[in-house]
Coordinates of C-alpha atoms in Angstrom, one line a residue:
Chain A
M954 CA 37.5 12.5 -56.2
R955 CA 39.6 9.7 -56.6
I956 CA 39.4 7.6 -53.7
G957 CA 41.7 4.5 -52.8
I958 CA 40.2 2.0 -50.2
V959 CA 43.2 0.3 -48.4
G960 CA 41.9 -2.6 -46.1
S961 CA 38.6 -3.9 -47.7
G962 CA 36.9 -5.5 -44.7
A963 CA 33.6 -4.5 -43.4
V964 CA 34.6 -1.0 -43.0
G965 CA 36.4 -0.3 -46.2
L966 CA 33.8 -2.3 -48.3
Y967 CA 30.7 -0.5 -46.6
Y968 CA 32.0 3.0 -47.0
G969 CA 33.8 2.6 -50.5
A970 CA 30.6 1.4 -51.9
R971 CA 28.4 4.3 -50.5
L972 CA 30.8 6.5 -52.0
Q973 CA 30.9 4.9 -55.4
R974 CA 27.3 4.8 -55.4
S975 CA 27.2 8.4 -54.8
G976 CA 29.3 9.0 -57.9
Q977 CA 32.8 9.2 -56.6
D978 CA 35.6 7.5 -58.5
V979 CA 36.7 4.6 -56.1
Q980 CA 39.5 2.2 -56.1
F981 CA 39.4 -0.9 -53.9
L982 CA 42.9 -2.8 -52.8
L983 CA 41.5 -6.2 -52.5
R984 CA 43.0 -9.4 -51.5
S985 CA 40.8 -12.3 -50.1
D986 CA 37.5 -11.0 -51.6
Y987 CA 39.1 -10.1 -55.1
H988 CA 37.5 -12.7 -57.3
A989 CA 34.1 -12.7 -55.5
I990 CA 33.9 -8.9 -55.8
M991 CA 35.2 -8.6 -59.4
R992 CA 32.5 -11.1 -60.4
S993 CA 29.5 -10.1 -58.3
G994 CA 30.6 -6.5 -56.9
I995 CA 29.9 -5.4 -53.4
R996 CA 26.5 -6.2 -51.7
V997 CA 25.5 -4.1 -48.7
R998 CA 22.5 -5.3 -46.7
A999 CA 20.6 -3.3 -44.3
S1000 CA 16.9 -3.3 -43.3
D1001 CA 16.5 -0.2 -45.1
T1002 CA 19.3 0.4 -47.3
S1003 CA 20.4 -2.5 -49.1
F1004 CA 22.0 -2.1 -52.3
Q1005 CA 24.6 -3.4 -54.5
V1006 CA 27.6 -1.9 -56.5
G1007 CA 28.1 -4.1 -59.6
E1008 CA 31.1 -2.8 -61.3
V1009 CA 34.0 -2.4 -59.0
N1010 CA 37.6 -1.0 -59.7
G1011 CA 39.4 -3.7 -57.7
F1012 CA 43.2 -4.4 -57.8
L1013 CA 45.5 -6.5 -56.0
A1014 CA 48.4 -4.0 -55.9
P1015 CA 48.6 -0.3 -55.0
E1016 CA 50.9 0.1 -58.0
E1017 CA 47.8 -0.6 -60.4
I1018 CA 45.6 1.9 -58.6
G1019 CA 48.3 4.8 -58.8
E1020 CA 47.8 8.3 -57.4
V1021 CA 44.5 9.1 -55.6
D1022 CA 43.2 12.1 -54.0
L1023 CA 41.9 10.6 -50.8
I1024 CA 42.8 7.2 -49.2
I1025 CA 40.6 5.6 -46.5
V1026 CA 42.7 3.4 -44.4
S1027 CA 40.6 0.8 -42.7
V1028 CA 43.2 -2.0 -42.3
K1029 CA 43.2 -3.6 -38.9
S1030 CA 45.8 -1.7 -36.6
I1031 CA 47.9 -4.8 -36.3
S1032 CA 48.8 -4.7 -40.0
N1033 CA 50.1 -1.0 -39.7
Q1034 CA 53.7 -1.9 -40.7
D1035 CA 52.6 -2.9 -44.1
L1036 CA 51.0 0.8 -44.6
P1037 CA 54.0 2.5 -46.1
N1038 CA 54.5 -0.2 -49.1
L1039 CA 50.7 -0.1 -49.7
L1040 CA 50.3 3.7 -49.7
T1041 CA 53.3 5.0 -51.4
P1042 CA 52.4 4.1 -54.8
M1043 CA 49.1 5.9 -54.5
L1044 CA 50.4 8.9 -53.1
K1045 CA 50.8 12.4 -54.7
T1046 CA 51.2 16.0 -53.2
G1047 CA 48.4 16.7 -51.0
T1048 CA 46.8 13.0 -51.1
I1049 CA 44.7 13.1 -47.9
I1050 CA 45.0 9.8 -45.8
A1051 CA 42.3 9.2 -43.6
T1052 CA 42.4 6.5 -40.9
F1053 CA 39.1 4.7 -40.1
Q1054 CA 40.8 2.4 -37.8
N1055 CA 40.1 1.4 -34.3
G1056 CA 41.8 2.5 -31.1
L1057 CA 44.9 4.7 -30.5
G1058 CA 48.3 5.2 -32.1
N1059 CA 47.1 4.9 -35.9
Y1060 CA 47.1 8.8 -36.0
E1061 CA 50.5 8.8 -34.8
F1062 CA 52.0 6.2 -37.1
L1063 CA 50.6 7.6 -40.2
K1064 CA 51.8 11.1 -39.1
S1065 CA 55.3 9.8 -38.8
A1066 CA 55.4 7.4 -42.0
F1067 CA 53.7 10.1 -44.1
P1068 CA 54.9 13.4 -42.8
K1069 CA 54.1 15.4 -46.1
N1070 CA 50.5 14.3 -46.3
P1071 CA 47.5 15.5 -44.6
I1072 CA 46.3 13.1 -42.2
L1073 CA 42.7 12.8 -40.9
V1074 CA 40.9 10.4 -38.2
G1075 CA 37.8 9.0 -39.0
A1076 CA 35.9 7.5 -36.2
C1077 CA 33.2 5.3 -37.4
F1078 CA 30.2 4.7 -34.9
V1079 CA 28.5 2.0 -37.3
C1080 CA 28.0 -1.7 -36.9
L1081 CA 29.1 -3.7 -39.8
N1082 CA 29.9 -7.4 -40.4
R1083 CA 31.3 -8.9 -43.4
V1084 CA 29.3 -12.1 -43.8
A1085 CA 30.7 -13.4 -47.0
P1086 CA 33.3 -12.2 -49.7
G1087 CA 32.1 -8.8 -51.1
V1088 CA 29.0 -9.0 -48.8
V1089 CA 28.8 -6.5 -45.7
E1090 CA 25.8 -6.3 -43.4
N1091 CA 25.0 -3.0 -41.7
Y1092 CA 22.8 -3.0 -38.3
Y1093 CA 23.4 0.4 -37.1
L1094 CA 23.7 3.5 -39.7
G1095 CA 25.6 5.6 -37.0
S1096 CA 28.1 8.4 -38.3
V1097 CA 31.7 8.9 -39.1
V1098 CA 33.3 11.8 -36.8
L1099 CA 36.4 13.4 -38.4
G1100 CA 39.4 14.9 -36.9
G1101 CA 43.0 16.1 -37.5
D1102 CA 45.5 18.7 -36.6
K1103 CA 44.3 22.0 -36.5
L1104 CA 45.7 22.8 -39.8
E1105 CA 44.8 19.5 -41.4
R1106 CA 41.2 19.8 -40.0
E1107 CA 40.5 23.2 -41.4
A1108 CA 42.2 22.7 -44.6
F1109 CA 41.0 19.1 -45.7
S1110 CA 38.2 17.9 -43.4
S1111 CA 35.5 19.9 -44.8
S1112 CA 36.0 18.4 -48.4
V1113 CA 36.0 14.8 -46.9
A1114 CA 32.8 15.6 -44.9
A1115 CA 31.2 16.8 -48.0
I1116 CA 31.9 13.7 -50.1
M1117 CA 30.8 11.7 -47.2
E1118 CA 27.2 13.6 -47.0
S1119 CA 26.8 13.4 -50.3
A1120 CA 27.0 9.5 -50.0
R1121 CA 24.2 9.9 -47.0
I1122 CA 27.2 9.1 -44.5
R1123 CA 26.1 11.2 -41.5
C1124 CA 29.6 13.3 -40.8
R1125 CA 30.6 15.7 -38.3
V1126 CA 34.0 17.3 -37.6
S1127 CA 35.4 17.2 -34.4
E1128 CA 37.3 20.0 -32.9
D1129 CA 39.9 17.7 -30.9
L1130 CA 41.3 14.7 -32.7
H1131 CA 42.3 13.0 -29.4
Q1132 CA 39.2 13.4 -27.6
L1133 CA 37.5 11.9 -30.6
L1134 CA 39.8 8.8 -30.2
W1135 CA 39.0 8.2 -26.7
E1136 CA 35.1 8.6 -27.6
K1137 CA 35.6 5.8 -29.8
L1138 CA 37.3 3.9 -27.3
L1139 CA 34.4 4.8 -24.8
W1140 CA 32.6 1.9 -27.0
N1141 CA 35.4 -0.1 -28.2
V1142 CA 36.8 -1.1 -25.1
P1143 CA 33.9 -2.6 -23.1
F1144 CA 32.2 -3.6 -26.1
N1145 CA 34.7 -5.6 -28.2
G1146 CA 36.5 -6.3 -24.7
L1147 CA 33.7 -8.2 -23.0
A1148 CA 32.4 -9.8 -26.1
I1149 CA 35.5 -12.0 -26.1
A1150 CA 36.1 -12.2 -22.4
A1151 CA 32.5 -13.0 -21.4
G1152 CA 32.4 -16.0 -23.6
E1153 CA 32.3 -14.8 -27.0
I1154 CA 28.9 -13.0 -26.9
S1155 CA 27.0 -10.3 -28.8
T1156 CA 26.2 -7.0 -27.2
D1157 CA 22.9 -7.6 -26.4
L1158 CA 23.9 -10.3 -23.8
I1159 CA 26.3 -7.7 -22.5
L1160 CA 23.4 -5.3 -21.8
S1161 CA 21.0 -8.0 -20.5
S1162 CA 23.2 -9.0 -17.8
D1163 CA 23.2 -6.8 -14.6
A1164 CA 27.0 -7.9 -13.9
L1165 CA 28.4 -7.2 -17.5
R1166 CA 26.4 -4.0 -18.1
N1167 CA 27.7 -2.7 -14.9
L1168 CA 31.3 -3.8 -15.7
A1169 CA 30.7 -2.2 -19.4
R1170 CA 29.8 1.2 -17.5
G1171 CA 32.7 0.8 -15.0
L1172 CA 35.2 0.3 -18.1
M1173 CA 33.7 3.3 -19.7
E1174 CA 34.0 5.3 -16.5
E1175 CA 37.9 4.5 -16.5
I1176 CA 38.2 5.7 -20.2
V1177 CA 36.9 9.0 -19.3
L1178 CA 39.3 9.1 -16.5
G1179 CA 42.1 8.0 -19.0
A1180 CA 41.1 10.9 -21.3
K1181 CA 41.2 13.1 -18.4
S1182 CA 44.9 12.1 -17.7
Q1183 CA 45.6 13.2 -21.3
G1184 CA 44.0 16.4 -20.6
L1185 CA 40.6 15.5 -22.6
E1186 CA 37.2 16.1 -21.4
V1187 CA 35.0 13.2 -22.3
E1188 CA 31.6 13.9 -21.2
I1189 CA 30.3 11.3 -18.8
E1190 CA 26.7 11.7 -20.2
L1191 CA 28.2 10.0 -23.4
I1192 CA 28.2 6.7 -21.3
D1193 CA 24.3 6.6 -21.1
H1194 CA 24.1 7.6 -24.7
L1195 CA 26.1 5.0 -26.1
I1196 CA 24.6 2.5 -23.8
Q1197 CA 21.0 3.3 -25.3
E1198 CA 22.7 3.4 -28.7
T1199 CA 24.1 -0.2 -28.5
R1200 CA 20.6 -1.4 -27.1
S1201 CA 19.3 -0.4 -30.8
M1202 CA 22.1 -2.4 -32.2
G1203 CA 20.5 -5.6 -31.3
A1204 CA 22.8 -8.9 -31.3
Y1205 CA 25.7 -7.1 -32.8
R1206 CA 29.1 -9.1 -32.7
P1207 CA 31.8 -6.5 -32.5
S1208 CA 34.8 -6.6 -34.8
S1209 CA 37.1 -7.9 -32.3
L1210 CA 34.9 -10.7 -31.6
V1211 CA 34.6 -11.8 -35.1
D1212 CA 38.3 -11.6 -35.4
F1213 CA 39.0 -13.9 -32.2
V1214 CA 36.3 -16.4 -33.3
E1215 CA 37.8 -16.7 -36.6
G1216 CA 41.3 -17.1 -35.3
K1217 CA 42.6 -13.8 -36.5
P1218 CA 44.8 -11.3 -34.7
V1219 CA 42.8 -9.0 -32.5
E1220 CA 43.5 -5.2 -32.2
L1221 CA 44.6 -6.0 -28.8
E1222 CA 47.3 -3.0 -28.2
S1223 CA 45.5 -0.1 -30.2
I1224 CA 42.2 -0.7 -28.3
W1225 CA 43.2 -1.8 -24.8
G1226 CA 47.1 -1.5 -24.6
E1227 CA 47.7 1.9 -25.8
P1228 CA 44.9 3.6 -23.9
L1229 CA 46.2 1.7 -20.6
R1230 CA 49.8 2.7 -21.1
R1231 CA 49.0 6.3 -21.8
A1232 CA 46.9 6.7 -18.6
M1233 CA 49.7 5.0 -16.5
S1234 CA 52.5 7.0 -17.6
S1235 CA 50.3 10.0 -16.8
G1236 CA 50.1 8.4 -13.3
V1237 CA 46.4 7.4 -13.5
E1238 CA 45.4 3.5 -12.7
L1239 CA 42.9 1.9 -14.8
P1240 CA 42.4 -1.5 -12.8
K1241 CA 39.3 -2.6 -14.6
L1242 CA 40.7 -2.0 -18.2
E1243 CA 43.9 -3.6 -16.7
T1244 CA 42.1 -6.7 -16.0
L1245 CA 40.4 -6.8 -19.2
Y1246 CA 43.2 -6.3 -21.2
R1247 CA 45.5 -8.8 -19.4
L1248 CA 42.8 -11.5 -19.7
L1249 CA 42.3 -10.6 -23.4
K1250 CA 46.2 -10.8 -24.0
I1251 CA 46.2 -14.4 -22.7
L1252 CA 43.1 -15.4 -24.5
C1253 CA 44.5 -14.0 -27.8
E1254 CA 47.7 -15.5 -27.2
R1255 CA 46.4 -18.9 -26.5
Q1256 CA 43.8 -18.5 -29.6
V1257 CA 46.9 -18.4 -32.1
Chain B
M947 CA 37.9 -39.6 18.1
R948 CA 34.7 -40.5 15.9
I949 CA 35.1 -38.2 12.9
G950 CA 32.2 -37.9 10.3
I951 CA 33.3 -36.5 6.7
V952 CA 30.5 -34.6 5.0
G953 CA 31.5 -33.8 1.5
S954 CA 33.4 -36.4 0.2
G955 CA 35.0 -34.8 -2.6
A956 CA 38.7 -34.4 -3.1
V957 CA 39.1 -32.6 0.1
G958 CA 37.0 -34.9 2.5
L959 CA 38.4 -37.9 0.8
Y960 CA 42.2 -36.8 1.2
Y961 CA 41.9 -35.7 5.0
G962 CA 39.5 -38.5 5.8
A963 CA 41.7 -40.9 4.4
R964 CA 44.8 -39.9 5.9
L965 CA 43.1 -39.6 9.3
Q966 CA 41.8 -43.1 8.9
R967 CA 45.2 -44.2 8.1
S968 CA 46.6 -42.9 11.1
G969 CA 44.0 -44.8 13.3
Q970 CA 41.1 -42.6 13.7
D971 CA 37.6 -44.1 13.3
V972 CA 36.3 -42.0 10.3
Q973 CA 32.8 -42.2 8.8
F974 CA 32.3 -41.0 5.3
L975 CA 29.1 -39.8 4.2
L976 CA 29.1 -40.4 0.4
R977 CA 27.1 -39.8 -2.7
S978 CA 28.5 -40.6 -6.1
D979 CA 31.4 -42.4 -5.2
Y980 CA 29.7 -44.8 -2.7
H981 CA 29.8 -47.9 -4.7
A982 CA 33.4 -47.4 -6.1
I983 CA 34.9 -46.9 -2.4
M984 CA 32.8 -49.4 -0.6
R985 CA 34.4 -52.0 -3.4
S986 CA 38.0 -50.7 -3.6
G987 CA 38.3 -48.1 -0.7
I988 CA 40.0 -44.7 -1.1
R989 CA 43.2 -44.1 -2.9
V990 CA 45.5 -41.3 -2.6
R991 CA 48.2 -40.7 -5.2
A992 CA 51.3 -38.5 -4.7
S993 CA 54.9 -38.6 -5.8
D994 CA 56.2 -39.5 -2.0
T995 CA 53.0 -40.7 -0.2
S996 CA 50.7 -42.8 -2.1
F997 CA 48.5 -45.0 -0.1
Q998 CA 45.2 -46.8 0.0
V999 CA 42.6 -47.4 2.8
G1000 CA 41.0 -50.4 1.8
E1001 CA 38.0 -50.9 4.4
V1002 CA 35.9 -47.6 4.4
N1003 CA 33.2 -46.8 6.7
G1004 CA 30.8 -45.4 3.9
F1005 CA 27.3 -44.1 4.2
L1006 CA 24.8 -42.7 2.2
A1007 CA 22.5 -41.1 5.0
P1008 CA 23.7 -39.3 7.9
E1009 CA 21.3 -41.1 10.2
E1010 CA 23.4 -44.3 9.5
I1011 CA 26.6 -42.6 10.8
G1012 CA 24.9 -41.3 14.0
E1013 CA 27.1 -39.2 16.5
V1014 CA 30.3 -38.4 16.0
D1015 CA 33.2 -36.1 18.0
L1016 CA 34.3 -34.1 14.9
I1017 CA 32.6 -33.4 11.5
I1018 CA 34.7 -32.2 8.8
V1019 CA 32.6 -30.2 6.3
S1020 CA 34.0 -30.2 2.9
V1021 CA 31.0 -29.7 0.6
K1022 CA 31.0 -26.9 -1.7
S1023 CA 29.5 -23.5 -0.2
I1024 CA 27.0 -23.5 -2.8
S1025 CA 25.5 -26.7 -1.1
N1026 CA 25.2 -24.9 2.2
Q1027 CA 21.6 -24.9 2.5
D1028 CA 21.8 -28.8 2.8
L1029 CA 24.0 -28.7 5.9
P1030 CA 21.3 -28.3 8.6
N1031 CA 19.7 -31.5 7.8
L1032 CA 23.1 -33.5 6.8
L1033 CA 24.7 -32.3 10.1
T1034 CA 21.8 -32.7 12.4
P1035 CA 21.8 -36.3 13.0
M1036 CA 25.6 -36.5 13.5
L1037 CA 25.8 -34.0 16.4
K1038 CA 25.7 -34.6 20.0
T1039 CA 26.7 -32.1 22.7
G1040 CA 30.4 -30.7 21.9
T1041 CA 30.5 -32.2 18.4
I1042 CA 33.0 -30.0 16.9
I1043 CA 32.0 -29.0 13.2
A1044 CA 35.3 -27.5 11.2
T1045 CA 34.5 -26.0 8.0
F1046 CA 37.4 -26.9 5.2
Q1047 CA 35.4 -24.9 2.6
N1048 CA 36.6 -22.2 0.4
G1049 CA 35.9 -18.6 0.6
L1050 CA 33.9 -16.2 3.1
G1051 CA 30.4 -16.8 4.8
N1052 CA 30.6 -20.6 5.7
Y1053 CA 31.6 -20.0 9.4
E1054 CA 29.1 -17.5 9.8
F1055 CA 26.6 -19.9 8.0
L1056 CA 27.6 -22.7 10.6
K1057 CA 27.5 -20.6 13.6
S1058 CA 23.8 -19.5 13.0
A1059 CA 22.6 -23.0 11.9
F1060 CA 24.4 -24.5 14.8
P1061 CA 24.8 -21.9 17.8
K1062 CA 25.3 -24.6 20.3
N1063 CA 28.1 -26.3 18.7
P1064 CA 31.8 -25.2 18.4
I1065 CA 32.8 -24.3 15.1
L1066 CA 36.2 -24.1 13.8
V1067 CA 37.3 -23.0 10.6
G1068 CA 40.0 -25.5 8.6
A1069 CA 42.1 -23.3 5.8
C1070 CA 43.3 -26.2 3.5
F1071 CA 46.4 -24.9 1.7
V1072 CA 46.8 -28.2 -0.4
C1073 CA 46.5 -29.2 -3.9
L1074 CA 44.2 -32.1 -4.7
N1075 CA 42.1 -33.2 -7.6
R1076 CA 39.4 -36.0 -7.5
V1077 CA 40.4 -37.9 -10.6
A1078 CA 38.2 -40.7 -10.4
P1079 CA 35.5 -42.3 -7.9
G1080 CA 37.3 -43.0 -4.6
V1081 CA 40.9 -41.8 -6.4
V1082 CA 42.6 -38.3 -5.0
E1083 CA 45.8 -37.0 -6.2
N1084 CA 47.8 -34.9 -3.9
Y1085 CA 50.3 -32.5 -5.7
Y1086 CA 51.2 -30.2 -2.8
L1087 CA 51.3 -31.4 0.5
G1088 CA 50.7 -27.9 2.3
S1089 CA 49.0 -27.6 5.4
V1090 CA 45.9 -26.8 7.2
V1091 CA 45.4 -23.6 9.3
L1092 CA 42.9 -23.9 12.1
G1093 CA 40.9 -20.9 13.6
G1094 CA 37.9 -20.1 15.3
D1095 CA 36.4 -17.6 18.0
K1096 CA 38.8 -16.9 21.0
L1097 CA 36.9 -19.4 23.4
E1098 CA 36.6 -22.3 20.6
R1099 CA 40.0 -21.6 19.4
E1100 CA 41.4 -22.6 23.0
A1101 CA 39.1 -25.1 23.9
F1102 CA 39.0 -27.0 20.8
S1103 CA 41.6 -26.5 18.3
S1104 CA 44.5 -28.0 20.1
S1105 CA 42.7 -31.4 20.0
V1106 CA 41.7 -31.3 16.2
A1107 CA 45.4 -29.9 15.6
A1108 CA 46.7 -33.0 17.6
I1109 CA 44.8 -35.4 15.6
M1110 CA 45.7 -33.8 12.4
E1111 CA 49.4 -33.9 13.2
S1112 CA 49.5 -37.5 14.3
A1113 CA 48.0 -37.9 10.5
R1114 CA 51.2 -36.2 9.2
I1115 CA 48.8 -33.2 8.3
R1116 CA 51.0 -30.1 8.9
C1117 CA 48.6 -28.1 11.1
R1118 CA 48.8 -24.9 12.9
V1119 CA 46.5 -22.7 14.9
S1120 CA 45.8 -18.9 13.7
E1121 CA 45.0 -16.4 16.2
D1122 CA 42.7 -14.6 13.8
L1123 CA 40.0 -16.7 12.3
H1124 CA 39.0 -13.8 9.9
Q1125 CA 42.5 -13.1 8.7
L1126 CA 43.0 -16.8 8.2
L1127 CA 40.0 -16.6 5.8
W1128 CA 41.3 -13.7 3.7
E1129 CA 44.8 -15.3 3.6
K1130 CA 43.1 -18.3 2.0
L1131 CA 41.4 -15.9 -0.4
L1132 CA 44.7 -14.4 -1.2
W1133 CA 45.2 -17.8 -3.4
N1134 CA 41.8 -18.5 -4.2
V1135 CA 40.8 -15.2 -5.7
P1136 CA 43.4 -15.2 -8.5
F1137 CA 44.3 -18.8 -9.2
N1138 CA 41.0 -20.0 -9.3
G1139 CA 39.5 -17.1 -11.0
L1140 CA 42.1 -16.5 -13.7
A1141 CA 42.1 -20.2 -14.5
I1142 CA 38.5 -20.1 -15.6
A1143 CA 38.6 -16.7 -17.0
A1144 CA 41.6 -16.9 -19.0
G1145 CA 40.4 -19.7 -20.9
E1146 CA 40.5 -23.0 -18.7
I1147 CA 44.3 -23.0 -17.8
S1148 CA 46.1 -24.4 -15.2
T1149 CA 48.3 -22.5 -12.6
D1150 CA 51.5 -22.9 -14.3
L1151 CA 50.2 -21.1 -17.2
I1152 CA 49.0 -18.3 -14.8
L1153 CA 52.7 -18.2 -13.8
S1154 CA 54.4 -18.1 -17.0
S1155 CA 52.3 -15.3 -18.6
D1156 CA 53.7 -11.9 -17.7
A1157 CA 50.2 -10.5 -18.2
L1158 CA 48.5 -13.2 -16.2
R1159 CA 51.2 -13.1 -13.3
N1160 CA 50.9 -9.6 -13.0
L1161 CA 47.1 -9.8 -12.8
A1162 CA 47.3 -12.4 -10.2
R1163 CA 49.6 -10.1 -8.0
G1164 CA 47.2 -7.2 -8.6
L1165 CA 44.3 -9.2 -7.5
M1166 CA 46.1 -10.3 -4.5
E1167 CA 47.0 -6.9 -3.3
E1168 CA 43.5 -6.1 -3.9
I1169 CA 42.6 -8.9 -1.5
V1170 CA 45.0 -7.4 1.1
L1171 CA 43.4 -4.1 0.8
G1172 CA 39.9 -6.0 1.2
A1173 CA 41.2 -7.4 4.4
K1174 CA 42.4 -4.3 5.8
S1175 CA 38.9 -2.9 5.0
Q1176 CA 37.7 -5.4 7.6
G1177 CA 40.6 -4.3 10.3
L1178 CA 42.7 -7.2 9.4
E1179 CA 46.2 -7.1 8.4
V1180 CA 47.4 -9.5 5.8
E1181 CA 51.0 -9.2 5.1
I1182 CA 52.0 -8.0 1.6
E1183 CA 55.1 -10.4 1.7
L1184 CA 52.5 -13.4 1.6
I1185 CA 52.0 -12.4 -2.0
D1186 CA 55.5 -13.2 -3.1
H1187 CA 55.5 -16.5 -0.9
L1188 CA 52.4 -17.7 -2.4
I1189 CA 53.5 -17.2 -6.0
Q1190 CA 56.6 -19.1 -5.0
E1191 CA 54.5 -21.9 -3.5
T1192 CA 52.2 -22.2 -6.6
R1193 CA 55.5 -22.5 -8.8
S1194 CA 56.3 -25.7 -7.1
M1195 CA 52.5 -27.0 -7.7
G1196 CA 53.1 -27.5 -11.4
A1197 CA 50.2 -27.5 -13.8
Y1198 CA 47.5 -27.4 -11.1
R1199 CA 43.8 -27.2 -12.0
P1200 CA 42.2 -25.5 -8.9
S1201 CA 39.0 -26.8 -7.7
S1202 CA 36.9 -23.9 -9.3
L1203 CA 38.3 -24.6 -12.8
V1204 CA 37.5 -28.4 -12.5
D1205 CA 34.0 -27.7 -11.4
F1206 CA 33.6 -25.0 -14.2
V1207 CA 35.1 -27.4 -17.0
E1208 CA 32.7 -30.4 -15.4
G1209 CA 29.6 -27.9 -15.7
K1210 CA 29.3 -28.2 -12.1
P1211 CA 28.2 -24.8 -9.9
V1212 CA 31.3 -22.8 -9.0
E1213 CA 31.6 -21.1 -5.8
L1214 CA 31.4 -17.9 -7.1
E1215 CA 29.7 -15.9 -4.1
S1216 CA 31.9 -17.3 -1.4
I1217 CA 35.2 -16.8 -3.1
W1218 CA 34.7 -13.5 -5.2
G1219 CA 31.2 -12.1 -4.4
E1220 CA 31.3 -11.9 -0.7
P1221 CA 35.0 -10.4 -0.2
L1222 CA 34.1 -7.9 -2.9
R1223 CA 30.9 -7.0 -0.9
R1224 CA 32.4 -6.7 2.3
A1225 CA 35.0 -4.5 1.1
M1226 CA 32.7 -2.2 -0.8
S1227 CA 30.2 -2.0 2.2
S1228 CA 33.3 -0.7 4.0
G1229 CA 33.9 1.8 1.5
V1230 CA 36.8 0.0 -0.4
E1231 CA 36.9 -0.5 -3.9
L1232 CA 38.4 -3.5 -5.5
P1233 CA 38.0 -2.9 -9.0
K1234 CA 40.1 -5.9 -10.4
L1235 CA 38.3 -8.2 -8.1
E1236 CA 34.9 -6.6 -9.3
T1237 CA 35.7 -7.3 -13.0
L1238 CA 36.9 -10.8 -12.4
Y1239 CA 33.9 -11.5 -10.5
R1240 CA 31.6 -10.0 -13.0
L1241 CA 33.2 -11.8 -16.0
L1242 CA 33.2 -15.4 -13.8
K1243 CA 29.4 -14.4 -13.1
I1244 CA 28.4 -14.5 -16.7
L1245 CA 30.7 -17.3 -17.5
C1246 CA 29.1 -19.4 -15.1
E1247 CA 25.5 -18.3 -15.8
R1248 CA 26.3 -19.3 -19.4
Q1249 CA 27.8 -22.5 -18.4
V1250 CA 24.8 -23.9 -16.8

């Protein structure tokens, strides 16, 4: 399968490298890491699965890549407005576009920008940091959960899941796309958010503080309520499960914290703003999320 | 009237200096500012009312002050445990103890520590910063509202109000001590709290951000609910009034922000923790306050 990676940050480099290593024909659209990757390839460091892909098909423009069968979109959601220009040169009839992005609204955006192509969502439950150009560290193997509209899910997700599995990426298909996205928020809202708002701290410190662990739990309970306001049943037991999983991640710095510390735009609206607005427009208040969102908003505005 | 000031920070120095200037016999218990004040007195700077009191009765130990008629307590609430030792040498039968402190719990503490003395509460709606040893800036004249138990209020608050008024400190007596304290929280919870949690900002920036102004308002609405959970009617109109008043304060740095930035302990429990606990023990959730409190708690813990 000819695969294009658009958004070669930690997520794109990691999954692209794994897919290439398993024999797929992967093309990377690169920017800042172009020279480093063309020289030294991509390195993935993990306690058990360190590896390197040496010869990388890297490009600076989507026209050089040309048509592909699958595009994995892993740009930050704040750059979505660039996607029509970036993706169009890589599309043919039936090219699957899979958003491996955080938060709400990306699926709807792609759906309206590319109405003729199948759109899948890939929720990546994984811990990754890009620590240098072309170098990704993986702290928690996790899994990818795929979803889409019923038709697309049935027609395309099994083929994508198959290539993920052959690259030893744990993968499953979710029946409900929207529930899947809220389940991902269940982690992202508290851990990405508190990592910034509590003074630039890693996930282990969130869990070791009674105040913050309780607050994380309270935010997760609100996300369950938010999902419910959209007619979705996120199981409350998932909260305990995610807290346990997060313990095993150690001193992880979530992607939004990394962005914030590096002075880059944070995915404020897709992770915190959009779920809050959707719940409120259904008449459900999420006051802890609202408080966190507003604090993050001003912290990010003052950052720039 | 012989008056002792215990806690010679911005509040104690300001009111003490005004009282001395109006002819009262004021004794200051000093610590860090002792030498500066014994040398140069106390200076109060304000756009309209700058003045200096040159000869100050300053002491390093309460035993040197001896008995007084009125003690104004203006230490931070985190130092309340020192008050029994500090106040006892200054007490005689009938010495009025007035707490000019922030938050909840100070009145109850003094009441149980000094059951034989009349205890008054003075809620200071004022903007003060101590900018150098013995130098206080006053940005907003404001007023002092006095309260106490019914008996104490009737017996003692009029005499204290009279000396305040003669020192041109606007002063009124509140019928309900506890409502008075929640009304003060109405300002302290959002403005002291957000000034820290939103990245060390002054009150003008809280008001100029839609996100933060709305959050301040949401926190104030929760304080009204918290008061209600205690059987107290804080009028919702007070919110608009306080936001207007805060506009006139300009770029004010609330006392908790000053403490936080200087690495000093913040009055976390009396301002945020205690009202949250009182409301929750009455079965009322205040989720925005809870979120802010927990974030402040970790920010302060990490500060030390």
